[in-house]
Coordinates of C-alpha atoms in Angstrom, one line a residue:
X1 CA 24.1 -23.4 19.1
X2 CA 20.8 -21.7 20.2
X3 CA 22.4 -18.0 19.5
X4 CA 22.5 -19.3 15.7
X5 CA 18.6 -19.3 15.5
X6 CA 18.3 -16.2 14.7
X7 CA 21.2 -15.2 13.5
X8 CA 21.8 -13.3 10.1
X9 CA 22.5 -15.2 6.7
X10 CA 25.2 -12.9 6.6
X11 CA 27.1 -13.5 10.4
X12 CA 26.4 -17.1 10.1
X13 CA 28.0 -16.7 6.4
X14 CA 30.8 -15.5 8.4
X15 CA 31.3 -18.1 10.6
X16 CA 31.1 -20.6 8.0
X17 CA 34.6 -18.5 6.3
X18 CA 36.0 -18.4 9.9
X19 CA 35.7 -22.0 10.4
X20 CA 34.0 -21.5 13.6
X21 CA 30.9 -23.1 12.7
X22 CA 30.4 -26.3 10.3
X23 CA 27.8 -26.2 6.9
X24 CA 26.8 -29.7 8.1
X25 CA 26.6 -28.7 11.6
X26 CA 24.4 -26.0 10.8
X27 CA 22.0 -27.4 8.9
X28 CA 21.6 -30.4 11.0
X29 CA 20.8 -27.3 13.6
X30 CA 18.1 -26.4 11.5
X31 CA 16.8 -29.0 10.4
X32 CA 16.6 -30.5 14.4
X33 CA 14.4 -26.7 15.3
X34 CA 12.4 -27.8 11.9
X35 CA 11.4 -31.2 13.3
X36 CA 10.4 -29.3 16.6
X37 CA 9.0 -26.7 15.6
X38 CA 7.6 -26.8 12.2
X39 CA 4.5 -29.7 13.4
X40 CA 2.8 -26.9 15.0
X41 CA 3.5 -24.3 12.5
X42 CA 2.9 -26.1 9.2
X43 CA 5.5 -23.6 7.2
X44 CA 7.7 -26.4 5.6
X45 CA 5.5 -28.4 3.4
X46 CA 8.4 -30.0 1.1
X47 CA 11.4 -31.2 2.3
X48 CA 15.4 -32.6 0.7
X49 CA 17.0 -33.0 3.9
X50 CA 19.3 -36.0 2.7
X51 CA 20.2 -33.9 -0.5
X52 CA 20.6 -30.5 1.6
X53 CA 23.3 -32.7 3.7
X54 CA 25.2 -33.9 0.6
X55 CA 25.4 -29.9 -0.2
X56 CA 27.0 -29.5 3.1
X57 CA 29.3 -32.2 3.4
X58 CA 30.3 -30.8 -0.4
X59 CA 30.8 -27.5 1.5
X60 CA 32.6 -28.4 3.9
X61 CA 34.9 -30.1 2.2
X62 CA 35.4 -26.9 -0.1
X63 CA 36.4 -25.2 2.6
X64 CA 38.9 -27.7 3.8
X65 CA 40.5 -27.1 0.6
X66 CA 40.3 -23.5 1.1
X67 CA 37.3 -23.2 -1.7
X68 CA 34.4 -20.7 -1.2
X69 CA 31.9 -20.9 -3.2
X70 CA 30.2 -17.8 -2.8
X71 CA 28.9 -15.1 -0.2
X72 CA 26.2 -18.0 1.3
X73 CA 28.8 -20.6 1.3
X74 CA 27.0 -23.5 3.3
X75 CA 24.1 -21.3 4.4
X76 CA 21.0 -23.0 5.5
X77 CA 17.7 -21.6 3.9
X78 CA 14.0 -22.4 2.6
X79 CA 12.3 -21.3 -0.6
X80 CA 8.7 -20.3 -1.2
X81 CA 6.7 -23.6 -2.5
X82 CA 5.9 -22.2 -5.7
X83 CA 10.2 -22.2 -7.2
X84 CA 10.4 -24.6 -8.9
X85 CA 13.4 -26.7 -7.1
X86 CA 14.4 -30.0 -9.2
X87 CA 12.8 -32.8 -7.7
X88 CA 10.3 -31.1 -5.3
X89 CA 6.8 -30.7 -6.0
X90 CA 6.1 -27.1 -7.1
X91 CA 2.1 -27.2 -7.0
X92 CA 1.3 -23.5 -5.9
X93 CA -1.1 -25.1 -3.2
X94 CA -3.4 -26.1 -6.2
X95 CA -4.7 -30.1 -6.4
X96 CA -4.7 -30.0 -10.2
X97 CA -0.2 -29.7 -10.0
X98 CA 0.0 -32.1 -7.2
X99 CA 2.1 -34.4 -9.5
X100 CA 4.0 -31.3 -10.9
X101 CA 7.9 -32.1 -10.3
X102 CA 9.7 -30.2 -12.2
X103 CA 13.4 -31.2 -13.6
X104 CA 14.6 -27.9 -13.4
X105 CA 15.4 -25.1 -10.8
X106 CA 14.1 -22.2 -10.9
X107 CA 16.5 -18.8 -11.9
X108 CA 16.3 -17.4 -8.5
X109 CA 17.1 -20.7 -7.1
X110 CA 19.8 -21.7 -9.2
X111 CA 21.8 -18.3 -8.7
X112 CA 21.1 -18.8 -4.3
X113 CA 23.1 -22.6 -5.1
X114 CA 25.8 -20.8 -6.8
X115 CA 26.1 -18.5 -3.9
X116 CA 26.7 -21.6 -1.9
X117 CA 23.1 -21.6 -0.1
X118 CA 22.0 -25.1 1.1
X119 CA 17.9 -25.5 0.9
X120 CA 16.5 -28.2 2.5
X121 CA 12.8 -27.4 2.1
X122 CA 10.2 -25.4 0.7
X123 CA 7.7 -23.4 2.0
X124 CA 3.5 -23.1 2.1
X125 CA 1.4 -20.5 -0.2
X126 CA -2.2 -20.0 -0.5
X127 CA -4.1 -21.9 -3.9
X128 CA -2.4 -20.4 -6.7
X129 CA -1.2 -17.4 -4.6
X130 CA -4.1 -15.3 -4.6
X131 CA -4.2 -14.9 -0.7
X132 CA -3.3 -12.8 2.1
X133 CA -3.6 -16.2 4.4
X134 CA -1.6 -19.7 3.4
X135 CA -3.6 -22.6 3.5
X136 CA -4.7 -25.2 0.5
X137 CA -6.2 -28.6 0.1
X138 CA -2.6 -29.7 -0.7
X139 CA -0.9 -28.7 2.4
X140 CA -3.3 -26.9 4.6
X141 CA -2.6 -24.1 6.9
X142 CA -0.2 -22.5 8.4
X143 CA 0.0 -20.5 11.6
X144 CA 2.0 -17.4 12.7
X145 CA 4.3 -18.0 15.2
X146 CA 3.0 -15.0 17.3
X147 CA -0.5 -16.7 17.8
X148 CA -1.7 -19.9 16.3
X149 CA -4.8 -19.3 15.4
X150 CA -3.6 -16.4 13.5
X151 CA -2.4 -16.5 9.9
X152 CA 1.1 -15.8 9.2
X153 CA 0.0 -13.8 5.8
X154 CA 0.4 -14.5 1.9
X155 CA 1.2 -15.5 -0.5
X156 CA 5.0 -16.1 0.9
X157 CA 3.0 -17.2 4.0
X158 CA 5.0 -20.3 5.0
X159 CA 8.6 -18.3 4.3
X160 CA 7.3 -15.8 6.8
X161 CA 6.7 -18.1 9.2
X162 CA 10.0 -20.1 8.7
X163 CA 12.0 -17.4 9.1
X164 CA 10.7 -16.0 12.2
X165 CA 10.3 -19.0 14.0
X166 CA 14.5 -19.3 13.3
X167 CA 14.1 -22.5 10.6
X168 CA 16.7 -21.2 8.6
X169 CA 18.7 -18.1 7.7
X170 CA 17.6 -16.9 4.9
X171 CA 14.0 -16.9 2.5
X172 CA 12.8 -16.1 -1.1
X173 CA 9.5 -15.0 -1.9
X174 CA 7.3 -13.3 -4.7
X175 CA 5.1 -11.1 -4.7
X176 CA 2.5 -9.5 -6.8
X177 CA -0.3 -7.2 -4.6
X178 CA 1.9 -7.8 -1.0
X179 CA 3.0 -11.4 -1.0
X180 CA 6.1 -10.6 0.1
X181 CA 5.9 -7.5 2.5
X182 CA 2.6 -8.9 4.4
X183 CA 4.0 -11.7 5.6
X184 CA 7.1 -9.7 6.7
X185 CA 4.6 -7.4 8.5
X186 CA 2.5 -10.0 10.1
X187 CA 5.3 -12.2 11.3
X188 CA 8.3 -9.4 12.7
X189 CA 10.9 -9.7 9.6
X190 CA 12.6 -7.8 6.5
X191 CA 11.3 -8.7 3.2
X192 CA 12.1 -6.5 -0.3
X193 CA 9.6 -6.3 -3.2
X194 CA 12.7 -5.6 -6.1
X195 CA 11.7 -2.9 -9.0
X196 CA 9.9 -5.3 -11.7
X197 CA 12.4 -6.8 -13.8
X198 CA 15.3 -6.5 -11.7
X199 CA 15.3 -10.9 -10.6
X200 CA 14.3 -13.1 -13.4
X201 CA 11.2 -14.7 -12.7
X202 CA 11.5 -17.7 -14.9
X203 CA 11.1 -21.1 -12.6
X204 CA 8.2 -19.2 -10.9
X205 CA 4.7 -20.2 -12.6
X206 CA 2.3 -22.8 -12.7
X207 CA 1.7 -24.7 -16.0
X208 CA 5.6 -23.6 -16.9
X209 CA 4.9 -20.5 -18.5
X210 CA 8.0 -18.6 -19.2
X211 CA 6.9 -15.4 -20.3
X212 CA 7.1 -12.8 -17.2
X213 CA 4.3 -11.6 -15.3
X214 CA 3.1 -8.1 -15.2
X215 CA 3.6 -6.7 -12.0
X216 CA 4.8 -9.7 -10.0
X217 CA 8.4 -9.7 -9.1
X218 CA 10.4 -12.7 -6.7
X219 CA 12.4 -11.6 -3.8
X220 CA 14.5 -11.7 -0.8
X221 CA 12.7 -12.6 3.2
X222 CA 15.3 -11.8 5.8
X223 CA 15.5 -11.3 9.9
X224 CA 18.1 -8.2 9.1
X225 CA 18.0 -6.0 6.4
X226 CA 21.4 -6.5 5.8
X227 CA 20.6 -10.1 4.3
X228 CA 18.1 -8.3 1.6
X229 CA 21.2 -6.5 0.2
X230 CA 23.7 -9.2 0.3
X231 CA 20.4 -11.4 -1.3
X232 CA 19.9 -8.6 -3.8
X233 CA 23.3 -8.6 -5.6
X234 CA 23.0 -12.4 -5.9
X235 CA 19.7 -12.6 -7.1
X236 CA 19.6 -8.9 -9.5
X237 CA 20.6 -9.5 -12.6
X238 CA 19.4 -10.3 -16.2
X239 CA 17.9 -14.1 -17.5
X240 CA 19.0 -15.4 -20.4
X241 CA 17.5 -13.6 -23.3
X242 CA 18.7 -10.3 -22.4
X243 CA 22.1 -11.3 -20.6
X244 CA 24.2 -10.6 -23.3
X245 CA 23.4 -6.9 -23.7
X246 CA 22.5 -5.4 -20.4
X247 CA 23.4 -6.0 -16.5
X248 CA 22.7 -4.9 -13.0
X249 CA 25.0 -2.5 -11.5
X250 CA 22.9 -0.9 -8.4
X251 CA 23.9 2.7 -7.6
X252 CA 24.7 3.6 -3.7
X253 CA 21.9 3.7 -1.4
X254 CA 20.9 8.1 -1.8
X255 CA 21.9 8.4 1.9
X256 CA 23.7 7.1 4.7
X257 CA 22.2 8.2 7.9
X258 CA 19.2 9.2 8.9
X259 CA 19.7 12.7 9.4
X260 CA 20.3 13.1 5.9
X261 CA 17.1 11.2 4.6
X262 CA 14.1 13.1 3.7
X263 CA 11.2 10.6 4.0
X264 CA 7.6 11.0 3.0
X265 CA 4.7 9.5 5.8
X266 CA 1.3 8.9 4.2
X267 CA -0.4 6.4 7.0
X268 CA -4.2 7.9 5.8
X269 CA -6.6 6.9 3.4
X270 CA -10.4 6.3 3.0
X271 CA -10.2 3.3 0.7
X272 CA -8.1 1.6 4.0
X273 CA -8.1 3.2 7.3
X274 CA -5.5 1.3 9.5
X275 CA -5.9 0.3 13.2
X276 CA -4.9 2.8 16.0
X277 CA -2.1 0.1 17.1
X278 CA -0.6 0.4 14.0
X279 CA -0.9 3.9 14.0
X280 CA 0.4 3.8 16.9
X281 CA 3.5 2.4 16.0
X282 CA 3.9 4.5 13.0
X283 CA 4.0 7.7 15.5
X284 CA 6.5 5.9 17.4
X285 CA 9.0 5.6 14.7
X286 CA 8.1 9.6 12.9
X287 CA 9.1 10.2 16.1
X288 CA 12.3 8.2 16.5
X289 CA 13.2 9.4 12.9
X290 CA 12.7 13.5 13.6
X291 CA 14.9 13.3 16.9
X292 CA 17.6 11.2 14.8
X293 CA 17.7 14.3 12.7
X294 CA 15.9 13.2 9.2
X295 CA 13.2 15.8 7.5
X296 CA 9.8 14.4 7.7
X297 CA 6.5 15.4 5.7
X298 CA 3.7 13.8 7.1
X299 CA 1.4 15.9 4.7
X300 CA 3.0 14.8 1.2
X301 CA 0.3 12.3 -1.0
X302 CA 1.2 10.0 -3.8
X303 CA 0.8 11.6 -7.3
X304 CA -2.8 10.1 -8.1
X305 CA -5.5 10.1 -6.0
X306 CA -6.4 7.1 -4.1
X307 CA -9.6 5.6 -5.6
X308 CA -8.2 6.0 -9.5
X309 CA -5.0 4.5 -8.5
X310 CA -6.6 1.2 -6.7
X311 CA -8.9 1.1 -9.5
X312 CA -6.6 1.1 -12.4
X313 CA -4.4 -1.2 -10.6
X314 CA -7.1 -3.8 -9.6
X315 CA -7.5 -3.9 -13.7
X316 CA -3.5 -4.4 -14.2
X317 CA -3.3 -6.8 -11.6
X318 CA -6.8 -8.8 -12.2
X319 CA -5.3 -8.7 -16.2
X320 CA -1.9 -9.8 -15.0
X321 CA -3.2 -13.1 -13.3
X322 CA -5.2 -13.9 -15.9
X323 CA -2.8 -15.9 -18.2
X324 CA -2.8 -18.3 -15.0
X325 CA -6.8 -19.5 -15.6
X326 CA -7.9 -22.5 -17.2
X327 CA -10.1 -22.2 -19.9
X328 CA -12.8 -23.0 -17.8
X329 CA -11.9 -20.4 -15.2
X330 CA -11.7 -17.9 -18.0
X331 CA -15.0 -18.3 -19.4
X332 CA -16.5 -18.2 -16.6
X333 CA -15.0 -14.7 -16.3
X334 CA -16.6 -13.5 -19.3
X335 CA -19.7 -15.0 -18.3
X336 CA -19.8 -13.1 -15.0
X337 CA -18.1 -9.4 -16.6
X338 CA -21.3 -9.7 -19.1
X339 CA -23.6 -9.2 -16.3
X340 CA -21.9 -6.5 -14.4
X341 CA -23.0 -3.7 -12.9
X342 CA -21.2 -0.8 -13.5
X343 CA -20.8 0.7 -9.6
X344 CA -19.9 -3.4 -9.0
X345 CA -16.9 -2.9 -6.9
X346 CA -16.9 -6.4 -4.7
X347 CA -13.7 -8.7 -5.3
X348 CA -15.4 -10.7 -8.1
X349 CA -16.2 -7.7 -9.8
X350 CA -12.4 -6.8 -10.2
X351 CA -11.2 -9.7 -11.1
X352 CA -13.7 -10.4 -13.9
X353 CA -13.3 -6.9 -15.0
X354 CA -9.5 -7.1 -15.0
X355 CA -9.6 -10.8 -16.8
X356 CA -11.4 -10.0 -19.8
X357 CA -9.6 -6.8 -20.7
X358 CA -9.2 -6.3 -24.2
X359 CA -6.0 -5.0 -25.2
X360 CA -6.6 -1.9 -26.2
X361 CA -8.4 -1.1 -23.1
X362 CA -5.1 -2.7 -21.3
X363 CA -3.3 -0.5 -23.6
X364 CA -5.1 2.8 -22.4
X365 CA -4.3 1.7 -18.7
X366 CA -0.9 0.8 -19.1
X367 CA -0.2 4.4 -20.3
X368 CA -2.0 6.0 -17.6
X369 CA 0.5 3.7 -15.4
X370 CA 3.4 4.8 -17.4
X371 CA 2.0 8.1 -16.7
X372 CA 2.0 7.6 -13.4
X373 CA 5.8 6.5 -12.9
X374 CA 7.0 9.2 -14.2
X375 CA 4.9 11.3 -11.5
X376 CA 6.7 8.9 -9.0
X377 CA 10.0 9.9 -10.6
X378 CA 8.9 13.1 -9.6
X379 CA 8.0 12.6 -6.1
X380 CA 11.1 10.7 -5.6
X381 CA 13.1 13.9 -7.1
X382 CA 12.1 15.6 -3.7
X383 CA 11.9 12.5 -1.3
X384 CA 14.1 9.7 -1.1
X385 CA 11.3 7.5 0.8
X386 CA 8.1 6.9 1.1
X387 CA 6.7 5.5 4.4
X388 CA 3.5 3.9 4.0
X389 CA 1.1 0.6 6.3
X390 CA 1.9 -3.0 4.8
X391 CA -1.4 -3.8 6.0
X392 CA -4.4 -2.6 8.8
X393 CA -3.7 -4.2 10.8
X394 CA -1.4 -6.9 12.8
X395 CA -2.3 -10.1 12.0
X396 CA -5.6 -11.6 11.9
X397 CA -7.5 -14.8 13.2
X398 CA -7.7 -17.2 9.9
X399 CA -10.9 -16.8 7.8
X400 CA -11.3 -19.8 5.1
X401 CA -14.6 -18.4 4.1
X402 CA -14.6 -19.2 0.3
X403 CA -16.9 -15.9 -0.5
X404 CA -13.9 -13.9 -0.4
X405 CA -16.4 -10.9 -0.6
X406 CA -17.6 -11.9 2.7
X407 CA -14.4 -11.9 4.7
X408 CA -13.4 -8.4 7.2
X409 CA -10.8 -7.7 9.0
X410 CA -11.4 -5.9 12.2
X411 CA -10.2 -2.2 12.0
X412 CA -11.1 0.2 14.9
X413 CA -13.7 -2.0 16.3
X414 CA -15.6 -2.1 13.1
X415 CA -15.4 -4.6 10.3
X416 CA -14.0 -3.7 7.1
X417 CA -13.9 -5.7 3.7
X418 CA -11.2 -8.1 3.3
X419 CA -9.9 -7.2 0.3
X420 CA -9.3 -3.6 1.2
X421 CA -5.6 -4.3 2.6
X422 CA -4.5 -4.5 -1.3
X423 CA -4.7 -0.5 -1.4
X424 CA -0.9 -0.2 0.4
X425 CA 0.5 -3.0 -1.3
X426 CA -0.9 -1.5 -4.9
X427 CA 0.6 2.0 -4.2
X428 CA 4.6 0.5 -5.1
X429 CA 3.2 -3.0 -7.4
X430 CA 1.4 -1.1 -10.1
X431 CA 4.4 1.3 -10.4
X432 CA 6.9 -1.4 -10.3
X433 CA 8.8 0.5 -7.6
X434 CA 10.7 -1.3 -4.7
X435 CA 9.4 -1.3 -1.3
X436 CA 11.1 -2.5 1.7
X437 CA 9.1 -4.2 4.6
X438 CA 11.0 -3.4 8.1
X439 CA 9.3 -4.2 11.9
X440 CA 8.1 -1.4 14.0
X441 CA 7.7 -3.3 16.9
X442 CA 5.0 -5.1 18.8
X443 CA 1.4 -3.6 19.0
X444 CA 0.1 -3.5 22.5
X445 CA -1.6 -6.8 22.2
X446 CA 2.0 -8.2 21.5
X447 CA 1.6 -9.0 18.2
X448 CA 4.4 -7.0 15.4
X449 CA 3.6 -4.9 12.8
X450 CA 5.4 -3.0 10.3
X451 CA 6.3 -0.2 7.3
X452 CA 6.6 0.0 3.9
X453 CA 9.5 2.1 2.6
X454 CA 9.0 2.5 -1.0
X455 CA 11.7 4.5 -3.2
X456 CA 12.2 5.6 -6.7
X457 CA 12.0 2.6 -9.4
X458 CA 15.7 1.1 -9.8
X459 CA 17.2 2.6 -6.2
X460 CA 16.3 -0.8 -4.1
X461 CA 19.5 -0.2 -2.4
X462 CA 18.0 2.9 -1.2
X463 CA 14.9 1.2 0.5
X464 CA 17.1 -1.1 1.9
X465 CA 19.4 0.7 3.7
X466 CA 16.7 3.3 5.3
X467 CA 15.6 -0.1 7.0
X468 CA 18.7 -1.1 8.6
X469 CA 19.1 2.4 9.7
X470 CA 15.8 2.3 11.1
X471 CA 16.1 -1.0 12.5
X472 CA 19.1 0.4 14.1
X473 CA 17.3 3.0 15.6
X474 CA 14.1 1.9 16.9
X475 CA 15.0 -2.1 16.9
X476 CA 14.4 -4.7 14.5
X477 CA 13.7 -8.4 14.5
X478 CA 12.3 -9.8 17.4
X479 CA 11.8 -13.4 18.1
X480 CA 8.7 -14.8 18.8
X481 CA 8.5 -16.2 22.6
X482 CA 7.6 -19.9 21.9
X483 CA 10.1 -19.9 19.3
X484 CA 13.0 -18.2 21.0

């Protein structure tokens, strides 16, 4: 049973069909490496084992009668804490929705049941998923499975962590500045930011609020990219309100081998300079990809320059989150944006700034972002990827310093501000473009890092498939040693 650890959703999917392996077999699997595991990790904070194994008797009795449900038919999986998933707490790490059970599931959740995925648990975030760690008074903190006393990254923290550590086969996400693709980065795996819009996010907020988020999308977590495109067509599609006039039909990925991609490198910028052993591994696969025959530009730039585009989208995002604060947390927003000063570019600055935007002013920035998509549909006309960081570096020892402001990250020997790794996660989120996360390997301190490979708005199969192919070429997943 061990090789099924890390398995893809999509073999073990197979197996299931072929009758070679049992739903409740597998999830009892799971579940077993969960109780193990999971004490020393801290990923799974929520759990519906009994229910999960109702699911899977149900399952395999479909299949007995030669029923399949769907392309996950019996697959065990986890879900990020903050789905709502009827009868689980959904409290976004936050005291103030520790009673929060909802009644309902969440779209993306609903649509993963009617593929035939069996979850038995849920997964930690950081408080109200502003973090790039995953710890809260509710929960507390999780570890990455490559080093304890590193975090596992946020806000899809916990799913990270699951997934690598082999606690189930498949993982959902969101992700609004990087909550997807840093923990993919930081813990070895695949995860895939979707082109805004594309997954209804409805069953994902705190406080029920069903009007979408600006910015923030939910998504697939995978070992193999190949699970992000079978996740994709379940998950892609429209919610209720639009349903009747418009679906999801995805074109074919723009290429199918390397040789024929031509991919876009940008690895530099001042606003955040990333570690030589990420670098490193970025040289590594430029080179893999140029001797497998692909046309590489290491020289080619985004189309705005770097310090307008983090500052406009540090407004839209900052604006974005602000329909989660309380009143209180609100005013005390204005309160702070009264008294800033203008060259004020610390954390708190932003987010004040960003909170209290009137609309026109929104108005004015959301055209120079419209603006700027259709400079990406440009860029995109003469590249079909861009390969940019995820992050500085691997991961990093857990900081739970509340002045955010306060917080580095160690970057070349020299300390640099925490909130600088948003820069590569802002370059696909304020454009609402899809960007893959893949594994380059292990730095030389043994810890994995990874790319982001973002592509033209609506091509996610694209993205996608240029990370199986690399995967393919330079390796992909790899399992952690104390997990393997």
């Amino acid at each position: 049973m061990e090789e099924h650890a890390f398995a893809s959703a999509t073999r073990l999917a197979g197996e299931i069909r072929d009758r070679r392996i049992g739903c409740l077999e597998l999830l009892d699997f799971f579940v077993a490496r969960a109780e193990r595991y999971n004490p020393a990790l801290n990923a799974i904070v929520a759990w519906q084992v009994d229910k999960a194994r109702e699911g899977a008797r149900a399952a395999d009795a479909a299949l007995a009668r030669g029923e399949i449900w769907g392309p996950l038919h019996g697959v065990p999986m986890t879900v990020k804490e903050s789905f709502n998933v009827a009868g689980l707490p959904s409290t976004w790490g936050s005291p103030a929705y520790r009673s929060n059970i909802p009644a309902d599931n969440a779209v993306l959740v609903d649509r993963l049941l009617a593929a035939g995925a069996v979850i038995y648990g849920k997964t930690n975030v950081p408080l109200m998923l502003q973090d790039a760690q995953s710890y809260n008074e509710v929960y507390g903190t999780t570890n990455n499975p490559w080093d304890a006393a590193r975090g596992p990254g946020g806000s899809s923290g916990g799913e990270g962590a699951a997934l690598a550590a082999g606690l189930g086969a498949l993982g959902a996400g969101s992700d609004i500045a990087g909550s997807l693709r840093n923990p993919a980065h930081y813990c070895g795996i695949f995860a895939h930011k979707p082109t805004w819009g594309l997954i209804p996010t409805r069953g994902h907020s705190a406080g029920a609020l069903l009007a979408p988020t600006d910015i923030s999308v939910v998504g697939p977590m995978a070992r193999d990219a190949q699970d992000l495109e079978l996740a994709m067509r379940i998950l892609a599609g429209p919610d209720l309100l639009a349903a009747p006039a418009w679906r999801v039909e995805f074109q074919p990925p723009r290429r199918r081998r390397l040789a024929d991609f031509r991919v876009a490198v940008c690895t530099e910028s001042p606003l955040c300079e990333i570690d030589g052993s990420v670098a490193d591994l970025f040289a590594r696969a430029v080179t893999a990809l140029k001797s497998a025959g692909a046309a590489v530009d290491e020289t080619a730039r985004p189309p705005m320059e770097d310090a307008e585009h983090q500052r406009l989208f540090m407004l839209l995002l900052r604006a974005a989150t602000a329909s989660r604060m309380s009143d209180e947390d609100f005013a005390a927003q204005q309160t702070i944006a009264s008294t800033l000063s203008p060259d004020d570019t610390s954390s708190r600055a932003a987010v004040a700034r960003g909170a209290t935007l009137h609309h026109r002013a929104w108005g004015t920035a959301n055209e120079a972002r419209t603006r700027l998509r259709y400079g990406w549909r440009d860029f995109f006309q003469r590249f079909d990827v861009l390969l940019t960081p995820v992050a500085a570096t691997a991961a990093f020892a857990h900081d739970h310093n509340p002045d955010r402001d306060a917080r580095t990250v160690l970057v070349n020997g020299k300390p640099r501000l925490y909130h600088e790794q948003l820069f590569w996660a802002g370059l696909a989120s304020l454009s609402y473009l899809p960007a893959t996360a893949a594994p380059l390997g292990l730095t030389a301190g043994g810890l994995p890092a990874g790319c982001q490979i973002i592509g033209a708005e609506g091509e996610d199969p694209t993205t996608i498939e240029f990370a199986r192919l690399l995967a393919a070429e330079i390796g992909g997943f790899t399992p952690p040693p104390a997990y393997a």
